[in-house]
Tab-separated table of C-alpha atoms and ligand atoms in Angstrom:
chain	number	residue	atom	x	y	z
A	1	MET	CA	57.625	19.533	-23.339
A	2	ASN	CA	58.014	23.637	-22.036
A	3	PRO	CA	55.359	24.642	-20.092
A	4	GLY	CA	52.735	26.797	-22.441
A	5	SER	CA	53.445	25.076	-25.372
A	6	VAL	CA	50.586	22.904	-25.278
A	7	GLN	CA	48.026	24.295	-27.675
A	8	ALA	CA	44.861	22.364	-26.985
A	9	VAL	CA	43.527	19.660	-25.306
A	10	GLY	CA	41.283	16.570	-25.399
A	11	LEU	CA	39.044	15.438	-22.704
A	12	ASP	CA	37.078	11.564	-23.353
A	13	PHE	CA	35.369	10.882	-20.411
A	14	GLY	CA	34.423	7.987	-20.835
A	15	THR	CA	32.050	5.346	-19.143
A	16	THR	CA	34.509	2.721	-17.876
A	17	ASN	CA	38.128	3.960	-19.791
A	18	SER	CA	38.814	8.149	-19.878
A	19	ALA	CA	41.756	9.385	-22.245
A	20	ILE	CA	43.783	13.117	-22.346
A	21	ALA	CA	45.360	14.477	-25.003
A	22	ILE	CA	46.867	17.870	-25.981
A	23	VAL	CA	48.426	18.683	-29.424
A	24	GLY	CA	52.036	20.949	-29.150
A	25	GLU	CA	53.579	22.534	-31.541
A	26	ASN	CA	54.614	19.818	-33.404
A	27	ARG	CA	50.636	19.280	-34.156
A	28	GLU	CA	50.836	15.886	-33.139
A	29	PRO	CA	48.355	14.384	-30.095
A	30	ARG	CA	49.771	13.171	-27.777
A	31	LEU	CA	48.232	10.978	-24.441
A	32	ALA	CA	48.875	11.523	-20.569
A	33	ARG	CA	50.397	8.364	-19.206
A	34	PHE	CA	48.723	6.334	-16.115
A	35	LYS	CA	49.407	3.720	-14.130
A	36	SER	CA	48.291	0.585	-15.144
A	37	HIS	CA	47.523	-2.201	-13.090
A	38	LEU	CA	49.893	-4.360	-14.840
A	39	ALA	CA	53.100	-2.021	-14.235
A	40	PRO	CA	54.336	-0.089	-11.550
A	41	PHE	CA	55.070	2.912	-13.822
A	42	ASP	CA	53.110	5.177	-16.068
A	43	ASP	CA	52.564	2.870	-19.371
A	44	ALA	CA	49.012	2.972	-19.784
A	45	GLU	CA	47.467	5.883	-22.238
A	46	THR	CA	43.776	5.358	-20.731
A	47	PHE	CA	42.794	5.409	-17.266
A	48	ARG	CA	39.589	3.883	-15.182
A	49	SER	CA	36.614	5.874	-14.574
A	50	ILE	CA	35.992	4.262	-11.308
A	51	LEU	CA	36.067	6.306	-7.916
A	52	PHE	CA	36.272	4.428	-4.629
A	53	PHE	CA	35.031	5.660	-0.908
A	54	GLU	CA	37.002	4.062	1.366
A	55	SER	CA	36.130	4.038	5.103
A	56	THR	CA	38.527	6.142	7.453
A	57	GLU	CA	37.172	5.097	10.599
A	58	GLU	CA	38.799	2.201	11.567
A	59	THR	CA	42.151	3.982	11.082
A	60	GLY	CA	40.714	6.733	13.662
A	61	GLY	CA	38.849	9.136	10.821
A	62	SER	CA	36.156	10.350	10.303
A	63	GLU	CA	35.321	10.840	6.813
A	64	ALA	CA	35.577	8.768	4.045
A	65	ALA	CA	39.088	8.437	2.079
A	66	LEU	CA	38.615	8.978	-1.744
A	67	SER	CA	40.742	7.261	-4.741
A	68	VAL	CA	40.447	6.925	-8.689
A	69	GLY	CA	41.182	5.277	-11.445
A	70	ASN	CA	43.393	2.128	-11.167
A	71	GLU	CA	44.348	3.469	-7.201
A	72	ALA	CA	40.946	2.724	-6.658
A	73	ILE	CA	40.636	-0.994	-7.690
A	74	ARG	CA	44.117	-1.244	-5.635
A	75	ARG	CA	42.647	0.494	-2.539
A	76	TYR	CA	39.294	-1.881	-2.928
A	77	LEU	CA	41.261	-5.048	-3.206
A	78	ALA	CA	43.201	-3.851	-0.216
A	79	ALA	CA	39.777	-2.969	2.020
A	80	GLY	CA	38.402	-6.363	1.363
A	81	GLY	CA	35.054	-4.874	1.137
A	82	ASN	CA	35.400	-2.219	3.477
A	83	GLY	CA	34.045	0.456	1.436
A	84	ARG	CA	32.290	1.409	-1.790
A	85	LEU	CA	33.456	1.033	-5.565
A	86	ILE	CA	31.419	3.631	-7.738
A	87	GLN	CA	31.876	3.025	-12.324
A	88	SER	CA	30.083	3.939	-14.957
A	89	LEU	CA	29.619	6.970	-13.386
A	90	LYS	CA	28.944	8.374	-17.041
A	91	SER	CA	25.234	6.417	-17.305
A	92	PHE	CA	23.875	8.987	-14.936
A	93	LEU	CA	24.717	12.159	-16.494
A	94	ALA	CA	21.002	11.895	-18.328
A	95	ASP	CA	19.056	10.367	-15.031
A	96	ARG	CA	16.736	12.934	-13.751
A	97	SER	CA	16.692	10.561	-10.746
A	98	PHE	CA	19.973	10.753	-9.424
A	99	HIS	CA	19.851	14.213	-7.418
A	100	ALA	CA	22.865	12.813	-5.013
A	101	THR	CA	24.112	9.340	-3.377
A	102	GLU	CA	25.118	8.599	0.159
A	103	ILE	CA	28.118	7.842	0.812
A	104	MET	CA	29.261	6.938	4.804
A	105	GLY	CA	26.695	9.630	5.582
A	106	GLU	CA	27.494	12.047	3.200
A	107	SER	CA	25.450	13.203	0.703
A	108	TYR	CA	27.297	13.148	-2.887
A	109	SER	CA	26.262	14.841	-6.255
A	110	LEU	CA	27.409	13.729	-10.026
A	111	GLY	CA	29.458	16.822	-10.013
A	112	ASP	CA	31.356	15.455	-6.588
A	113	LEU	CA	31.840	11.914	-8.151
A	114	ILE	CA	32.884	12.737	-11.721
A	115	ALA	CA	35.579	16.123	-10.660
A	116	PRO	CA	37.770	13.854	-9.126
A	117	ILE	CA	38.452	12.097	-11.869
A	118	LEU	CA	38.902	14.853	-14.111
A	119	ILE	CA	41.158	16.723	-11.694
A	120	GLU	CA	43.141	13.739	-11.492
A	121	LEU	CA	43.488	13.711	-15.441
A	122	ARG	CA	44.133	17.207	-15.313
A	123	ASN	CA	46.613	16.417	-12.371
A	124	ARG	CA	48.750	13.974	-15.012
A	125	ALA	CA	48.570	15.678	-18.032
A	126	GLU	CA	50.135	18.702	-16.585
A	127	ALA	CA	52.765	16.593	-14.986
A	128	GLN	CA	53.380	15.241	-18.453
A	129	PHE	CA	53.094	18.494	-20.719
A	130	GLY	CA	53.405	21.554	-18.490
A	131	GLU	CA	50.572	24.103	-17.800
A	132	LEU	CA	46.946	23.067	-19.939
A	133	PRO	CA	45.426	26.338	-21.531
A	134	PRO	CA	41.984	27.230	-20.462
A	135	ARG	CA	40.198	25.899	-23.137
A	136	ILE	CA	39.493	22.248	-24.122
A	137	VAL	CA	36.905	20.068	-26.583
A	138	VAL	CA	35.260	17.481	-24.354
A	139	GLY	CA	33.497	14.380	-26.112
A	140	ARG	CA	29.976	13.700	-25.608
A	141	PRO	CA	27.919	10.441	-27.284
A	142	VAL	CA	24.906	11.395	-29.352
A	143	HIS	CA	22.605	10.068	-27.235
A	144	PHE	CA	24.137	10.178	-23.568
A	145	SER	CA	22.964	6.773	-21.424
A	146	ASP	CA	19.020	6.533	-20.799
A	147	ALA	CA	18.559	10.216	-22.206
A	148	GLN	CA	14.777	10.244	-23.295
A	149	THR	CA	14.505	13.122	-24.274
A	150	ARG	CA	16.957	16.426	-26.345
A	151	ALA	CA	16.259	17.930	-22.679
A	152	ASP	CA	17.654	14.792	-20.525
A	153	ASP	CA	20.655	15.230	-23.083
A	154	ASP	CA	21.117	18.740	-22.349
A	155	LEU	CA	21.275	18.052	-18.589
A	156	ALA	CA	23.780	15.450	-19.199
A	157	ARG	CA	25.870	17.591	-20.805
A	158	ALA	CA	25.168	20.557	-18.306
A	159	ARG	CA	26.236	18.188	-15.493
A	160	LEU	CA	29.274	17.031	-17.312
A	161	ASP	CA	30.160	20.110	-18.023
A	162	ILE	CA	30.087	21.069	-14.702
A	163	ALA	CA	32.305	18.538	-13.285
A	164	VAL	CA	34.632	19.969	-16.347
A	165	ARG	CA	34.832	23.785	-14.980
A	166	ARG	CA	35.492	22.005	-11.223
A	167	ALA	CA	38.676	20.550	-12.450
A	168	GLY	CA	39.726	23.922	-13.408
A	169	TRP	CA	38.791	24.340	-17.512
A	170	THR	CA	37.172	27.620	-17.867
A	171	ASP	CA	36.383	27.065	-21.784
A	172	VAL	CA	34.209	24.076	-22.251
A	173	VAL	CA	33.537	22.614	-25.771
A	174	PHE	CA	32.098	19.670	-26.346
A	175	GLU	CA	32.570	17.215	-29.501
A	176	PHE	CA	30.813	14.120	-30.971
A	177	GLU	CA	32.917	11.244	-29.702
A	178	PRO	CA	32.325	10.044	-33.246
A	179	VAL	CA	33.375	12.983	-34.667
A	180	ALA	CA	36.532	13.371	-32.624
A	181	ALA	CA	37.205	9.549	-34.056
A	182	ALA	CA	36.973	11.233	-37.516
A	183	TYR	CA	39.404	13.901	-36.697
A	184	ASP	CA	42.035	10.995	-35.704
A	185	TYR	CA	41.055	8.532	-38.506
A	186	ALA	CA	41.312	11.090	-41.210
A	187	SER	CA	45.065	11.862	-40.351
A	188	ARG	CA	45.246	8.796	-41.947
A	189	ILE	CA	43.832	9.208	-45.175
A	190	ILE	CA	45.729	9.774	-48.671
A	191	ARG	CA	42.411	10.823	-50.499
A	192	ASP	CA	38.918	11.945	-50.361
A	193	GLU	CA	36.356	9.312	-48.213
A	194	LEU	CA	32.931	9.536	-46.997
A	195	VAL	CA	33.611	7.338	-44.318
A	196	LEU	CA	31.193	6.036	-41.110
A	197	ILE	CA	32.313	6.278	-37.636
A	198	ALA	CA	31.273	3.442	-35.469
A	199	ASP	CA	32.436	3.836	-31.857
A	200	PHE	CA	31.273	1.189	-29.329
A	201	GLY	CA	32.095	2.050	-25.459
A	202	GLY	CA	31.138	1.124	-22.407
A	203	GLY	CA	27.595	2.749	-22.328
A	204	THR	CA	26.885	3.961	-25.841
A	205	SER	CA	27.335	3.040	-29.086
A	206	ASP	CA	27.824	6.121	-31.716
A	207	PHE	CA	27.908	6.932	-35.212
A	208	SER	CA	28.987	9.410	-37.387
A	209	LEU	CA	28.992	10.222	-41.785
A	210	LEU	CA	31.760	12.492	-42.844
A	211	ARG	CA	33.210	13.278	-45.205
A	212	LEU	CA	36.828	13.577	-45.268
A	213	ARG	CA	40.275	15.301	-47.211
A	214	PRO	CA	43.241	14.187	-46.318
A	215	PRO	CA	45.569	16.015	-44.452
A	216	GLY	CA	46.978	19.394	-45.792
A	217	ALA	CA	43.997	19.357	-48.466
A	218	GLY	CA	42.006	22.063	-46.115
A	219	ASP	CA	44.679	24.684	-45.908
A	220	VAL	CA	43.284	24.766	-49.545
A	221	SER	CA	40.007	25.599	-49.121
A	222	GLY	CA	37.383	25.238	-46.273
A	223	SER	CA	37.043	22.328	-43.389
A	224	ARG	CA	37.961	18.398	-44.252
A	225	PHE	CA	35.097	17.426	-42.558
A	226	GLU	CA	31.925	17.604	-43.380
A	227	ILE	CA	29.516	16.036	-41.211
A	228	LEU	CA	26.401	14.618	-43.019
A	229	GLY	CA	24.789	12.820	-39.391
A	230	ASN	CA	25.487	11.164	-36.286
A	231	ASP	CA	23.233	9.115	-33.932
A	232	GLY	CA	23.816	6.804	-31.486
A	233	VAL	CA	21.741	4.221	-29.081
A	234	ALA	CA	23.093	3.599	-25.383
A	235	ILE	CA	23.414	-0.320	-25.842
A	236	ALA	CA	27.133	-0.897	-25.775
A	237	GLY	CA	29.962	-3.204	-23.547
A	238	ASP	CA	28.066	-2.668	-19.893
A	239	ALA	CA	24.389	-3.965	-21.697
A	240	PHE	CA	26.407	-7.218	-23.070
A	241	ASP	CA	28.375	-7.647	-19.733
A	242	GLY	CA	24.486	-6.973	-18.245
A	243	ARG	CA	23.510	-10.024	-20.500
A	244	MET	CA	26.215	-12.573	-19.544
A	245	ILE	CA	25.681	-11.194	-15.666
A	246	HIS	CA	21.634	-12.483	-16.355
A	247	HIS	CA	22.015	-15.604	-17.925
A	248	VAL	CA	25.121	-16.843	-16.011
A	249	VAL	CA	24.926	-15.125	-12.875
A	250	ALA	CA	21.588	-14.352	-11.845
A	251	PRO	CA	20.351	-17.557	-11.966
A	252	ALA	CA	22.529	-18.808	-9.841
A	253	LEU	CA	21.653	-15.615	-7.084
A	254	GLY	CA	18.030	-16.873	-7.002
A	255	ARG	CA	16.820	-15.463	-10.640
A	256	GLY	CA	13.796	-17.620	-11.270
A	257	SER	CA	13.301	-19.010	-8.006
A	258	LYS	CA	10.264	-18.779	-5.681
A	259	TYR	CA	8.917	-17.451	-2.592
A	260	ARG	CA	6.501	-18.251	-0.188
A	261	SER	CA	3.542	-14.853	0.197
A	262	PRO	CA	1.948	-14.278	3.447
A	263	TYR	CA	-1.327	-15.177	1.863
A	264	GLY	CA	0.480	-18.780	1.369
A	265	THR	CA	0.872	-19.026	-2.387
A	266	VAL	CA	3.888	-19.366	-3.839
A	267	LEU	CA	5.478	-16.829	-5.715
A	268	PRO	CA	8.270	-16.517	-8.166
A	269	ALA	CA	11.278	-13.951	-6.931
A	270	PRO	CA	10.626	-10.353	-7.886
A	271	THR	CA	13.021	-9.419	-10.803
A	272	TRP	CA	14.325	-5.365	-9.051
A	273	PRO	CA	17.232	-7.182	-7.491
A	274	TYR	CA	18.748	-8.742	-10.789
A	275	VAL	CA	17.635	-5.965	-13.121
A	276	LYS	CA	20.003	-3.950	-10.926
A	277	LEU	CA	22.291	-6.752	-11.064
A	278	GLU	CA	22.883	-6.796	-14.504
A	279	ARG	CA	23.898	-2.965	-14.325
A	280	TRP	CA	26.651	-2.452	-11.986
A	281	HIS	CA	26.447	1.045	-11.246
A	282	HIS	CA	23.057	-0.052	-9.800
A	283	LEU	CA	24.177	-2.853	-7.894
A	284	SER	CA	26.504	-0.486	-5.885
A	285	MET	CA	24.091	1.758	-5.036
A	286	LEU	CA	21.457	-1.499	-3.981
A	287	ASN	CA	23.671	-1.515	-1.109
A	288	THR	CA	21.137	0.623	1.461
A	289	ARG	CA	20.034	-0.720	4.765
A	290	ALA	CA	16.216	-0.399	2.872
A	291	THR	CA	16.993	-2.497	-0.099
A	292	LEU	CA	19.018	-5.428	2.218
A	293	PHE	CA	16.465	-5.184	4.556
A	294	LYS	CA	14.060	-6.067	1.919
A	295	LEU	CA	16.300	-8.433	0.270
A	296	ARG	CA	16.454	-10.313	4.286
A	297	GLU	CA	12.674	-10.650	3.997
A	298	LEU	CA	12.816	-12.298	0.983
A	299	GLU	CA	15.315	-15.062	2.067
A	300	ARG	CA	13.311	-15.787	4.712
A	301	GLU	CA	10.008	-16.685	2.570
A	302	SER	CA	12.220	-18.066	-0.013
A	303	LEU	CA	12.187	-21.584	-1.291
A	304	ALA	CA	16.097	-20.757	-2.621
A	305	PRO	CA	17.061	-18.817	0.571
A	306	ALA	CA	20.569	-20.324	-0.364
A	307	MET	CA	20.660	-18.089	-3.487
A	308	ILE	CA	19.530	-15.831	-1.571
A	309	ALA	CA	21.874	-15.610	0.738
A	310	ALA	CA	24.521	-15.846	-2.569
A	311	LEU	CA	22.390	-11.802	-3.794
A	312	ILE	CA	23.084	-10.351	-0.378
A	313	ASP	CA	26.466	-11.608	0.143
A	314	VAL	CA	27.072	-10.257	-3.105
A	315	ILE	CA	25.321	-7.219	-2.828
A	316	GLU	CA	26.346	-6.639	1.174
A	317	ASN	CA	30.197	-7.373	0.586
A	318	ASP	CA	30.522	-4.934	-2.547
A	319	LEU	CA	31.707	-7.857	-4.923
A	320	GLY	CA	30.407	-6.814	-7.861
A	321	TYR	CA	33.187	-5.403	-9.563
A	322	PHE	CA	34.645	-9.347	-8.970
A	323	VAL	CA	31.190	-10.635	-10.876
A	324	PHE	CA	31.976	-7.688	-13.268
A	325	ARG	CA	36.001	-8.330	-13.533
A	326	GLU	CA	34.843	-12.080	-14.351
A	327	ILE	CA	32.239	-11.471	-16.275
A	328	GLU	CA	34.748	-9.152	-18.710
A	329	LYS	CA	37.019	-11.886	-19.112
A	330	THR	CA	34.918	-13.895	-20.541
A	331	LYS	CA	33.604	-11.274	-23.001
A	332	LEU	CA	37.127	-10.600	-24.014
A	333	ALA	CA	37.990	-14.358	-24.380
A	334	LEU	CA	35.111	-14.624	-26.573
A	335	SER	CA	36.304	-11.943	-28.623
A	336	GLU	CA	39.291	-14.096	-29.193
A	337	SER	CA	37.964	-17.377	-29.936
A	338	GLU	CA	34.828	-19.738	-30.033
A	339	SER	CA	34.112	-20.295	-26.362
A	340	GLY	CA	35.381	-19.274	-23.128
A	341	LEU	CA	35.067	-19.995	-18.948
A	342	PHE	CA	33.234	-17.896	-16.519
A	343	VAL	CA	34.423	-18.522	-13.842
A	344	PHE	CA	34.045	-16.824	-9.964
A	345	GLU	CA	33.954	-18.809	-6.406
A	346	ASP	CA	33.297	-16.897	-3.159
A	347	ARG	CA	32.480	-18.125	-0.218
A	348	LEU	CA	28.404	-18.580	-1.037
A	349	THR	CA	28.405	-17.837	-4.514
A	350	GLN	CA	30.606	-21.044	-6.913
A	351	ILE	CA	29.693	-20.554	-10.462
A	352	ARG	CA	32.021	-22.591	-13.152
A	353	ARG	CA	30.390	-22.289	-16.874
A	354	GLU	CA	32.085	-22.692	-20.096
A	355	VAL	CA	29.819	-19.744	-22.155
A	356	ALA	CA	29.836	-20.491	-25.865
A	357	ARG	CA	30.038	-17.787	-28.482
A	358	ARG	CA	27.223	-19.021	-30.394
A	359	ASP	CA	25.575	-18.653	-27.098
A	360	PHE	CA	26.500	-15.468	-26.002
A	361	GLU	CA	25.286	-13.829	-29.680
A	362	GLY	CA	21.760	-15.234	-29.099
A	363	TRP	CA	22.218	-13.912	-25.346
A	364	ILE	CA	23.003	-10.012	-27.201
A	365	ALA	CA	21.170	-10.353	-30.027
A	366	HIS	CA	18.719	-8.263	-29.218
A	367	GLN	CA	21.085	-5.303	-28.369
A	368	LEU	CA	22.631	-6.167	-31.535
A	369	ALA	CA	19.863	-5.555	-33.361
A	370	LYS	CA	18.970	-2.488	-32.050
A	371	ILE	CA	22.578	-0.708	-32.644
A	372	ALA	CA	22.030	-2.366	-36.227
A	373	GLY	CA	18.644	-0.353	-36.495
A	374	CYS	CA	20.393	2.495	-34.972
A	375	VAL	CA	23.238	2.454	-38.053
A	376	ASP	CA	20.344	2.167	-40.978
A	377	ARG	CA	18.290	5.063	-39.297
A	378	LEU	CA	21.445	7.111	-39.991
A	379	MET	CA	21.716	5.871	-43.975
A	380	ARG	CA	18.078	6.728	-43.817
A	381	GLU	CA	18.804	9.849	-42.608
A	382	VAL	CA	21.250	10.977	-44.553
A	383	SER	CA	20.272	9.543	-47.910
A	384	VAL	CA	23.570	7.259	-48.416
A	385	ALA	CA	23.523	4.127	-49.802
A	386	PRO	CA	26.163	1.528	-48.713
A	387	ASP	CA	27.780	1.419	-51.525
A	388	GLN	CA	28.572	5.012	-51.317
A	389	VAL	CA	30.354	4.780	-48.424
A	390	ASP	CA	33.905	4.695	-48.849
A	391	SER	CA	35.479	3.011	-45.492
A	392	VAL	CA	34.246	1.726	-42.251
A	393	PHE	CA	36.355	3.106	-39.225
A	394	LEU	CA	34.942	1.032	-35.795
A	395	THR	CA	36.587	1.957	-32.662
A	396	GLY	CA	36.414	1.903	-29.209
A	397	GLY	CA	36.712	-1.668	-26.713
A	398	SER	CA	33.111	-2.999	-27.425
A	399	SER	CA	33.978	-2.722	-31.635
A	400	PHE	CA	36.374	-6.206	-30.715
A	401	VAL	CA	33.038	-8.435	-30.566
A	402	PRO	CA	33.024	-10.260	-33.706
A	403	ALA	CA	28.934	-9.860	-34.110
A	404	VAL	CA	29.284	-6.108	-33.807
A	405	ARG	CA	32.019	-6.223	-36.781
A	406	ALA	CA	30.171	-8.396	-38.675
A	407	ILE	CA	26.443	-5.919	-38.514
A	408	PHE	CA	28.669	-4.065	-40.708
A	409	ALA	CA	31.567	-6.298	-42.680
A	410	SER	CA	26.983	-7.403	-43.965
A	411	ARG	CA	26.171	-3.831	-44.985
A	412	PHE	CA	28.858	-2.557	-46.304
A	413	GLY	CA	31.784	-5.099	-46.955
A	414	ALA	CA	34.695	-6.909	-44.828
A	415	GLY	CA	37.177	-4.524	-47.233
A	416	LYS	CA	35.665	-1.644	-45.744
A	417	ILE	CA	36.355	-2.296	-41.854
A	418	ARG	CA	39.427	-0.129	-41.010
A	419	MET	CA	39.984	-0.204	-37.025
A	420	GLY	CA	42.784	1.218	-34.830
A	421	ASN	CA	43.550	3.152	-31.513
A	422	GLU	CA	40.809	1.626	-30.501
A	423	PHE	CA	41.002	2.874	-26.787
A	424	THR	CA	42.696	6.358	-27.830
A	425	SER	CA	41.083	7.190	-31.124
A	426	VAL	CA	38.227	9.753	-29.640
A	427	ALA	CA	40.709	11.884	-26.877
A	428	ARG	CA	43.493	12.431	-29.699
A	429	GLY	CA	40.682	13.465	-32.111
A	430	LEU	CA	39.218	15.896	-29.426
A	431	ALA	CA	42.840	17.498	-28.974
A	432	LEU	CA	42.827	18.001	-33.001
A	433	ARG	CA	39.294	19.063	-32.953
A	434	ALA	CA	40.744	21.801	-30.159
A	435	MET	CA	42.872	23.020	-32.592
A	436	GLU	CA	40.445	24.471	-34.197
A	437	VAL	CA	37.912	25.863	-31.727
B	1	ATP	N1	38.543	-7.272	-26.835
B	1	ATP	C1	37.469	-6.668	-26.187
B	1	ATP	N2	36.169	-7.798	-26.056
B	1	ATP	C2	34.810	-6.757	-26.110
B	1	ATP	N3	35.101	-5.646	-25.798
B	1	ATP	C3	35.713	-5.356	-25.133
B	1	ATP	C4	37.286	-5.359	-24.946
B	1	ATP	N4	38.305	-4.962	-25.001
B	1	ATP	C5	37.696	-4.174	-24.320
B	1	ATP	N5	36.153	-3.869	-24.369
B	1	ATP	C6	34.726	-3.575	-23.758
B	1	ATP	O1	35.024	-1.966	-24.738
B	1	ATP	C7	34.114	-1.467	-23.352
B	1	ATP	C8	35.113	-0.207	-23.449
B	1	ATP	O2	35.463	0.534	-24.424
B	1	ATP	P1	35.925	1.996	-24.060
B	1	ATP	O3	37.115	2.558	-23.303
B	1	ATP	O4	35.916	2.210	-25.479
B	1	ATP	O5	34.583	3.012	-23.932
B	1	ATP	P2	34.277	3.830	-22.769
B	1	ATP	O6	34.787	4.750	-23.620
B	1	ATP	O7	35.028	4.228	-21.703
B	1	ATP	O8	32.878	4.086	-22.969
B	1	ATP	P3	31.788	5.254	-23.543
B	1	ATP	O9	32.319	5.783	-24.897
B	1	ATP	O10	30.106	4.364	-23.713
B	1	ATP	O11	31.393	6.335	-22.864
B	1	ATP	C9	33.982	-2.497	-21.867
B	1	ATP	O12	32.344	-2.329	-22.156
B	1	ATP	C10	35.297	-3.715	-22.241
B	1	ATP	O13	34.576	-4.211	-21.827
B	2	MG	MG1	34.593	5.975	-25.212
């Protein structure tokens, strides 16, 4: 493609996966491609939103070497625990208590951590498509993870804006992620539709109800996209992982065990390490001297010291990646079949357990109810009855969870459910949206 022929760019900075799409002269969205961890050549349309700080002390350096995406995972695996792997950064954007984190003696703001991921996305897109215009449309959830108020959402958007500008864009426009997914979905409809879009990612589940018109119709009279309402909730794939950690992993690492207090009474182990364990982006933040000191104290007084030692091992040696990788494997297996095997075997921890889909669905029942409640709230707010909805477009990686799909099948009917472009619909739609702004 000739430099300068890129007309519009859309950026989906996801909690788990990011993607960047452009629209060229033919008005079709195209995605930048990245090296996948499965193949040495560029064949993936998404990029893991992950970064790794590697200590260079052993090789004579004094600074932490930074890598992003699949390269970060590769370097992490090669470094044998010597470094810090950070993911789900998007979930910190609305967190007012997050000012900076210390990594190998240096302080990093959220912008410092997110910008390298966005810079890599930009570089890959430019290598493939040529120079990019200064304007970009960036996706955002309806409500960011942990945002309690409108002001928290505004803070999160402003922080993301800073990171996008640091990656070289000067004209930044935000769009709700499910609205973006609607732009992708709309390119395949052939008649007017009232559509509920539901995007289930790693950090958030987002919904938009729109009246859509098929391609070509907008050229005749007005926009093809009429937004009736949006809503969202910070419960998605990471929360499902957390529930599985709670039931499958945490008990082996001392959740529910007892310790002897300084007054001689036997007390239950504190819950805070396990609350953090359930959310990997918090787990990597536990790896501080002060926290490890507290946990060693607990180990000394514990009635199950081997379990607490195993917990310390997971935190200190940054094994969260392996734990969550195995949890995700089990979760993916449960989307396909009625049961999935979880295996995590390490020096101090051996867990091997067959997980039944029915059990998993019980563990996430509360989360599913909140997601369903959010859908019902949106429908009430816009005063639309389920039978008025023509189709329901489910997208995002967590839309593969059968119990998530069941929420919509029971309300709208299985025949109305449409799926597709689960990992790229938002980026494609953002690029299409960018043609309009
Ligand atoms: N087959 C599957 N079954 C269940 N979950 C899956 C499957 N495939 C992917 N996921 C989950 O989907 C999530 C990632 O989806 P996606 O890439 O759409 O999220 P994201 O865009 O990064 O997050 P967000 O939109 O919340 O910022 C992860 O939690 C992943 O474990
Ligand atoms: Mg997403």
